[in-house]
PDB file of C-alpha atoms in Angstrom:
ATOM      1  CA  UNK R   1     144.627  69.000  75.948  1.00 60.00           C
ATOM      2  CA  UNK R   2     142.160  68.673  72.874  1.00 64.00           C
ATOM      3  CA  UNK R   3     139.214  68.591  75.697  1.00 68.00           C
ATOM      4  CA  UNK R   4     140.208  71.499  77.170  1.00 69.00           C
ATOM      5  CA  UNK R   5     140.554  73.578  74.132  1.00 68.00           C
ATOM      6  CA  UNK R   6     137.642  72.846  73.030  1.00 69.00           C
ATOM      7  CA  UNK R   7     135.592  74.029  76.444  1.00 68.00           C
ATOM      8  CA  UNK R   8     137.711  76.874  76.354  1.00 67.00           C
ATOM      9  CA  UNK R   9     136.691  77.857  72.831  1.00 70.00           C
ATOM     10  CA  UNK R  10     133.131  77.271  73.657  1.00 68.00           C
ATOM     11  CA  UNK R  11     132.709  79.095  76.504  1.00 67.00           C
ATOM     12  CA  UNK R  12     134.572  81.830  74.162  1.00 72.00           C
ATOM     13  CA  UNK R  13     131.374  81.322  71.816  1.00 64.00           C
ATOM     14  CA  UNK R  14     128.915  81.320  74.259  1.00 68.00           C
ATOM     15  CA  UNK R  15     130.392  84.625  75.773  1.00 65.00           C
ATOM     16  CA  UNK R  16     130.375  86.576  72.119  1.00 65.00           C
ATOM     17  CA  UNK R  17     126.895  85.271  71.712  1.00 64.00           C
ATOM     18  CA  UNK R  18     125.892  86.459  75.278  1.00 71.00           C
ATOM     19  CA  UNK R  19     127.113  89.530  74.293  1.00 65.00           C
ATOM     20  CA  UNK R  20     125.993  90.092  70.725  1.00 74.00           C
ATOM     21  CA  UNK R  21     122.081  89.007  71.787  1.00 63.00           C
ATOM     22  CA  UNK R  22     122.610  91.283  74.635  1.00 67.00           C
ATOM     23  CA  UNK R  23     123.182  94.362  72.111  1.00 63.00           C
ATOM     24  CA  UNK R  24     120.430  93.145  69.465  1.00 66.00           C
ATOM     25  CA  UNK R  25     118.366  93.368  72.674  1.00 67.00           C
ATOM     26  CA  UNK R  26     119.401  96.602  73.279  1.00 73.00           C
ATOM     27  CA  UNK R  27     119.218  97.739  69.897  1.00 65.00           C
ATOM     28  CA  UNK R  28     115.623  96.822  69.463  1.00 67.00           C
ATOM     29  CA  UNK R  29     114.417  98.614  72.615  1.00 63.00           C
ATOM     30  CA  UNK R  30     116.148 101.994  71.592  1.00 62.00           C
ATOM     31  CA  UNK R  31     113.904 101.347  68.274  1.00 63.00           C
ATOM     32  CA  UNK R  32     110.547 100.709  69.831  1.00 58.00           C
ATOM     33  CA  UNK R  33     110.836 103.450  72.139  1.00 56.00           C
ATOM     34  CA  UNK R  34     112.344 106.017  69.756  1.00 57.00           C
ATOM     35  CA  UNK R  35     109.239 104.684  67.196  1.00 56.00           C
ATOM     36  CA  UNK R  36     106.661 106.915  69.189  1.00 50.00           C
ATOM     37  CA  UNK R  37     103.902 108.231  67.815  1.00 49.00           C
ATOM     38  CA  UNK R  38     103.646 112.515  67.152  1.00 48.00           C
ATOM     39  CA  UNK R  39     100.783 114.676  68.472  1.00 46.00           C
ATOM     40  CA  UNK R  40     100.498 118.140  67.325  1.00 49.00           C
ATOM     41  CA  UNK R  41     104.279 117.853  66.633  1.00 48.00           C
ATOM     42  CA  UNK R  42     105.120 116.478  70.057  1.00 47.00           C
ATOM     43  CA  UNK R  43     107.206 113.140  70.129  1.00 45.00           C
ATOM     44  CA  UNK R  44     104.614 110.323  72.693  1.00 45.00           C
ATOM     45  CA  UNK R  45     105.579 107.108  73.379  1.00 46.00           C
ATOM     46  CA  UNK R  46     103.196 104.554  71.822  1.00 48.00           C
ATOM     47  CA  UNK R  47     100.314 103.634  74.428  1.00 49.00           C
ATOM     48  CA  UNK R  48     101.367 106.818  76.330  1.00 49.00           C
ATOM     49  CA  UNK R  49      97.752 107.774  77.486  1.00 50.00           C
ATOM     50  CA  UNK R  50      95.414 105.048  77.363  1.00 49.00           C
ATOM     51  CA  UNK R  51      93.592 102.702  80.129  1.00 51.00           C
ATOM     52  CA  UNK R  52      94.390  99.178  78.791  1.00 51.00           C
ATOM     53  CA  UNK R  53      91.245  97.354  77.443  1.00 55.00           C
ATOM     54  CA  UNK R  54      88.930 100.699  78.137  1.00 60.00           C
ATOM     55  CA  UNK R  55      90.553 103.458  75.428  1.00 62.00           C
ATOM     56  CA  UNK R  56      92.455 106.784  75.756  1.00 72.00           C
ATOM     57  CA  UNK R  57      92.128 108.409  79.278  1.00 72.00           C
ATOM     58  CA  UNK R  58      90.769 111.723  79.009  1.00 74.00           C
ATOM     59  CA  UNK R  59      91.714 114.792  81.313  1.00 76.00           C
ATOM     60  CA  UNK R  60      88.922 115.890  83.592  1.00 71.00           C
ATOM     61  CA  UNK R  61      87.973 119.563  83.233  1.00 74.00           C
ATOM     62  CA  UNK R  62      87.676 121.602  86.352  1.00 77.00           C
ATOM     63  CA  UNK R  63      84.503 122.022  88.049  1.00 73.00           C
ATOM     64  CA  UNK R  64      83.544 125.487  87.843  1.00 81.00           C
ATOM     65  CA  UNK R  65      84.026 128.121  91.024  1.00 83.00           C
ATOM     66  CA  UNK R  66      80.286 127.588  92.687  1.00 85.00           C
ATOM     67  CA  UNK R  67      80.766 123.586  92.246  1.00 88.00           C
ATOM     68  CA  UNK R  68      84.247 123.927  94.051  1.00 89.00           C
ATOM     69  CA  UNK R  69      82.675 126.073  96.540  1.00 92.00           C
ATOM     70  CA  UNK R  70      79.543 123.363  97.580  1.00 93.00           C
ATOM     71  CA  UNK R  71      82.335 120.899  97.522  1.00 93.00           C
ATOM     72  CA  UNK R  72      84.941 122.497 100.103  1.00 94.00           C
ATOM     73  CA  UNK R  73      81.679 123.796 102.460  1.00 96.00           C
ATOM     74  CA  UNK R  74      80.469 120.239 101.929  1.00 96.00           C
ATOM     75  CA  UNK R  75      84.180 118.995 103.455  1.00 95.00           C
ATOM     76  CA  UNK R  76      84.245 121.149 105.954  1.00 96.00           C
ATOM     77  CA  UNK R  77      81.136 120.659 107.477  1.00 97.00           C
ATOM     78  CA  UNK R  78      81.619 116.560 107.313  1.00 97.00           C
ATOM     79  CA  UNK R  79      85.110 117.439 109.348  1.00 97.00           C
ATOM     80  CA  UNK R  80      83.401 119.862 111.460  1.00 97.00           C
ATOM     81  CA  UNK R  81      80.818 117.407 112.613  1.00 97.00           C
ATOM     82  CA  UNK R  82      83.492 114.683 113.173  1.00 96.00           C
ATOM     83  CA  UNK R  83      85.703 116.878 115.168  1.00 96.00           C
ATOM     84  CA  UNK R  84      82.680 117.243 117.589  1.00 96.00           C
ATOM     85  CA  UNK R  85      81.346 113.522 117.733  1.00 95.00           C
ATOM     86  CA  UNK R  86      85.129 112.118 118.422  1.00 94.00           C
ATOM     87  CA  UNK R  87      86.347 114.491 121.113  1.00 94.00           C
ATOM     88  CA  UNK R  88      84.629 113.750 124.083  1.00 91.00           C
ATOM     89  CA  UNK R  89      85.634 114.708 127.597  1.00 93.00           C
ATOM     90  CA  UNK R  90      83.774 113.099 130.560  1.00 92.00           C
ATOM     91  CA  UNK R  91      83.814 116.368 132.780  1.00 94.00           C
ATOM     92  CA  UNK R  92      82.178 118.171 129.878  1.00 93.00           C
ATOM     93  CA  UNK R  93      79.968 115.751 128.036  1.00 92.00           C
ATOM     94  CA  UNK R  94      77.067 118.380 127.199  1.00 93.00           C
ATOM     95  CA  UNK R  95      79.500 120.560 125.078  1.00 94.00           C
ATOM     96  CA  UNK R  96      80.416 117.135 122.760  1.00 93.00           C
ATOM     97  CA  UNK R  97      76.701 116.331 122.620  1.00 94.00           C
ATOM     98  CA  UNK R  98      75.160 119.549 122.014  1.00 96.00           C
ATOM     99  CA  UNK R  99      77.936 120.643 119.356  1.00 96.00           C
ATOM    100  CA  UNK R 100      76.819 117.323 117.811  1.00 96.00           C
ATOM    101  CA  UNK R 101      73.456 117.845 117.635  1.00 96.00           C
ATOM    102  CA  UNK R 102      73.595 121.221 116.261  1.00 97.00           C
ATOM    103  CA  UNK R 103      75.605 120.368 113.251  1.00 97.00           C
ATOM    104  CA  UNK R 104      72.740 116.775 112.966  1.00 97.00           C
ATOM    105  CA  UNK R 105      69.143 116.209 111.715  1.00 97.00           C
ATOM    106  CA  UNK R 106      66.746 113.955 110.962  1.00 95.00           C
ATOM    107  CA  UNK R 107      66.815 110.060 112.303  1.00 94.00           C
ATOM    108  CA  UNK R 108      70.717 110.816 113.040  1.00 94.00           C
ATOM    109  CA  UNK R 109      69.937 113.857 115.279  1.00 96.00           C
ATOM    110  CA  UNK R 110      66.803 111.780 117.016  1.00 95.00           C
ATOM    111  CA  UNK R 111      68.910 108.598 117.904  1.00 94.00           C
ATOM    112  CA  UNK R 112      71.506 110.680 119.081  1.00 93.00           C
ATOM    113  CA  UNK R 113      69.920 112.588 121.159  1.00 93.00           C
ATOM    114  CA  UNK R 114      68.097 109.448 122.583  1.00 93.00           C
ATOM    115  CA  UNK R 115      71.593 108.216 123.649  1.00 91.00           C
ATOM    116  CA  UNK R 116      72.314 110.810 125.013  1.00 90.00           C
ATOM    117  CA  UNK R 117      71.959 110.045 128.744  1.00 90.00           C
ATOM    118  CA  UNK R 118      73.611 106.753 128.522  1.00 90.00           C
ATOM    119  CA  UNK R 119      77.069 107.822 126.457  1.00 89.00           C
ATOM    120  CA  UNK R 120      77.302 110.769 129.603  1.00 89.00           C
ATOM    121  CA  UNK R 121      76.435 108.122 131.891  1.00 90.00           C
ATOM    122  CA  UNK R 122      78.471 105.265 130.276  1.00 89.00           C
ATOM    123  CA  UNK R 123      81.765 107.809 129.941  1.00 89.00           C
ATOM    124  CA  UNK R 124      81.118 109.385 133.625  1.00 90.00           C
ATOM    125  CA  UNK R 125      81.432 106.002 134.915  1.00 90.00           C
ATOM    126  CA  UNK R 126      84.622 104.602 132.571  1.00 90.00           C
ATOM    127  CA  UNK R 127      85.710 108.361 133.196  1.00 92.00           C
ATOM    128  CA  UNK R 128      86.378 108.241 129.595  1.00 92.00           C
ATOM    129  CA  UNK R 129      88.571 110.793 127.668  1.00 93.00           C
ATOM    130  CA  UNK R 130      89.187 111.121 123.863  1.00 93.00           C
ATOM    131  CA  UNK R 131      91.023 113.415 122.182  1.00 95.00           C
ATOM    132  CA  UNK R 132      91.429 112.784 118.022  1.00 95.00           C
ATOM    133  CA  UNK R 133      91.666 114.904 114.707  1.00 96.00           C
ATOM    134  CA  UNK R 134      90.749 114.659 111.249  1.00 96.00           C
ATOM    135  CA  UNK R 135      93.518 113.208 108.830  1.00 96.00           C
ATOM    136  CA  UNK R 136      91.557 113.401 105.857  1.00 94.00           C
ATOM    137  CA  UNK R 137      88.057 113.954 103.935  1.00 95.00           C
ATOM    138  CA  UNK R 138      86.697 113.010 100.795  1.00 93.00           C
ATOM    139  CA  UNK R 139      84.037 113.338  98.791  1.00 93.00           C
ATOM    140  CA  UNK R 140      82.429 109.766  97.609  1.00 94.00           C
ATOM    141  CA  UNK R 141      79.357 111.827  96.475  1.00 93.00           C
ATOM    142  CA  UNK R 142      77.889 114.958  96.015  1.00 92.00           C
ATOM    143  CA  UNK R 143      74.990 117.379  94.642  1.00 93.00           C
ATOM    144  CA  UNK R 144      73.714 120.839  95.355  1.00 93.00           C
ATOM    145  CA  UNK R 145      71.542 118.829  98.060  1.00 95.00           C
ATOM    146  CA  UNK R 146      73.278 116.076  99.773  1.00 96.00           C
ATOM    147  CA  UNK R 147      76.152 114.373 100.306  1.00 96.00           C
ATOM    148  CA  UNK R 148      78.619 111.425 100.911  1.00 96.00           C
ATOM    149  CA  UNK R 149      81.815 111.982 103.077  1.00 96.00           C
ATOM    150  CA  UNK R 150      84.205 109.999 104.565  1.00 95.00           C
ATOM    151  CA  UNK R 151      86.500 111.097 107.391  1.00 96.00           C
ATOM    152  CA  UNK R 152      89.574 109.447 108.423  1.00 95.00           C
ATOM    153  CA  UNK R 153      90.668 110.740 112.568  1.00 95.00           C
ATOM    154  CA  UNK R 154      93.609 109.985 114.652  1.00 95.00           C
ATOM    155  CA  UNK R 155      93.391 109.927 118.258  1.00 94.00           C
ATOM    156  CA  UNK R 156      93.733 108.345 121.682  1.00 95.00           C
ATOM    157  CA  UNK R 157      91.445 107.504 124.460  1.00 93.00           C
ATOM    158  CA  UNK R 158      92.188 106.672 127.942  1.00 93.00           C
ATOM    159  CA  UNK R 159      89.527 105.530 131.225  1.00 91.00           C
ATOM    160  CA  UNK R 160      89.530 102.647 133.435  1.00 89.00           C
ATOM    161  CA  UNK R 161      90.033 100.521 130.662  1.00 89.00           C
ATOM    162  CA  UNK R 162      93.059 101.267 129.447  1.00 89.00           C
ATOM    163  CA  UNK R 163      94.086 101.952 133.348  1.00 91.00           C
ATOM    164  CA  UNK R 164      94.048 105.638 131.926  1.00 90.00           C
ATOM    165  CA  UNK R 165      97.043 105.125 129.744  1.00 93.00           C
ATOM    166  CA  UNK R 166      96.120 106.195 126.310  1.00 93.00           C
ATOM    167  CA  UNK R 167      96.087 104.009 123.317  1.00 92.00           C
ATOM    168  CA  UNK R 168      95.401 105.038 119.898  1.00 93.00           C
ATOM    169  CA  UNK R 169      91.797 105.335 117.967  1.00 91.00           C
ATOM    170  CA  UNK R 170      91.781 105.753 114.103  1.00 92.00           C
ATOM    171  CA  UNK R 171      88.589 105.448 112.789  1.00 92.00           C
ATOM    172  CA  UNK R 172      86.696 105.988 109.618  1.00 95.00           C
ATOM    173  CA  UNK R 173      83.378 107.012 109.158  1.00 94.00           C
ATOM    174  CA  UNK R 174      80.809 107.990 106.463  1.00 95.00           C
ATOM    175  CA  UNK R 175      78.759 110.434 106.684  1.00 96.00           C
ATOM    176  CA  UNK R 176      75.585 111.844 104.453  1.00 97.00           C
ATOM    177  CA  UNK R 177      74.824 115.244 104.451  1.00 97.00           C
ATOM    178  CA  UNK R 178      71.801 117.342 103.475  1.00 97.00           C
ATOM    179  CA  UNK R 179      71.233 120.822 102.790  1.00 97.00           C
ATOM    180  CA  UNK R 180      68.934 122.482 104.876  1.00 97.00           C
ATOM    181  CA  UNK R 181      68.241 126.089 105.076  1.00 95.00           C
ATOM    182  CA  UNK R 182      71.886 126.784 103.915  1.00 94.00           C
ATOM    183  CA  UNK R 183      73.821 124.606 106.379  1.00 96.00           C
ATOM    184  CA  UNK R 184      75.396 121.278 105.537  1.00 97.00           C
ATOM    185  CA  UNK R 185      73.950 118.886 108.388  1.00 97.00           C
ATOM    186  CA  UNK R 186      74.063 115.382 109.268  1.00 97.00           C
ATOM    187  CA  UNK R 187      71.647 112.867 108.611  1.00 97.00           C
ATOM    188  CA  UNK R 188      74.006 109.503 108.918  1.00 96.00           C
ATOM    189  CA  UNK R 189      76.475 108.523 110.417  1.00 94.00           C
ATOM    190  CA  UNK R 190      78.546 105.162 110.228  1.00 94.00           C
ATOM    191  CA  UNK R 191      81.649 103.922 111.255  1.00 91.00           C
ATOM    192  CA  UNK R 192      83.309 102.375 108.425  1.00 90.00           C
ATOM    193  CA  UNK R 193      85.738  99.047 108.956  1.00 73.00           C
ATOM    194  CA  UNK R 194      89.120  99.751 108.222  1.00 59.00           C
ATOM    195  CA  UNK R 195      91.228  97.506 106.047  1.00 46.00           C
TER     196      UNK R 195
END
């Protein structure tokens, strides 16, 4: 009987100290929060704001109206160019590759070009059809004379090889742009792994 008493008053202990380091606990987190720093009058939580190791994070003021504007044309003409160079329809091949080309220049708009005659003859013979969109774009890069886009599509292809069932394309690529005589053209373009 002694034995058993005895557990029963310790595990009575052990409960009421469960409990009372469970409220101390408690207690001390309502302190450190409620402890917060004042800025201008306004209550912040201390650390509220800064970039551990590099210092207090800073907003970023808004580009003014011309910068936004180069930036959005610069957008649209990267998904522009895209939207031509991933939609390709072996019936109509010249409309893909001359919608390219207008929107290219330099060594992108040469080796293009140059290939031509094999991607018409290539998809003529796979009788190759691909239909995709633009997800997203964004800017990695960019200055009132060039710049660097990616584009994220979605799409599916079908021909002989997939028995002309479609299966699904994504694909990422970068482009850089240039200015020239006010139009946003093409002067690389990479596919970019995914993952």
């Amino acid at each position: 009987m002694t034995d058993e008493r005895s557990r029963v008053r310790l595990n009575i202990a052990l409960y009421a100290a469960t409990v009372i380091c469970g409220c101390v606990a408690i207690l001390l987190l309502y302190l450190h929060v409620t402890s917060g720093d004042t800025v201008d009058g306004t209550d912040v939580v201390s650390g509220a704001g800064q970039d551990v190791g590099r210092g207090v994070v800073e907003p970023v003021p808004l580009a003014d109206d011309s910068e936004q504007q180069r930036t959005a044309d610069q957008l649209a003409a990267a998904s522009k160019m895209v939207t031509a160079f991933v939609n390709f329809d072996y019936r109509e091949p010249d409309r893909t590759i001359e919608a390219v080309t207008s929107m290219a220049t330099g060594d992108f708009k040469e080796q293009y070009t140059k290939g031509a005659a094999s991607l018409k003859k290539l998809a003529g013979e796979a009788q190759s059809d691909m239909v995709a969109k633009v997800v997203w774009t964004g800017l990695v890069a960019g200055d009132d004379d060039t710049a660097t886009v990616i584009v994220a599509t979605s799409g599916v292809v079908k021909n002989k090889t997939t028995q002309f069932q479609e299966e699904a394309r994504n694909y990422r690529l970068q482009l850089e742009l240039v200015l020239e005589d006010g139009r946003w053209l093409t002067k690389d373009l990479q596919y970019v792994a995914l993952g």
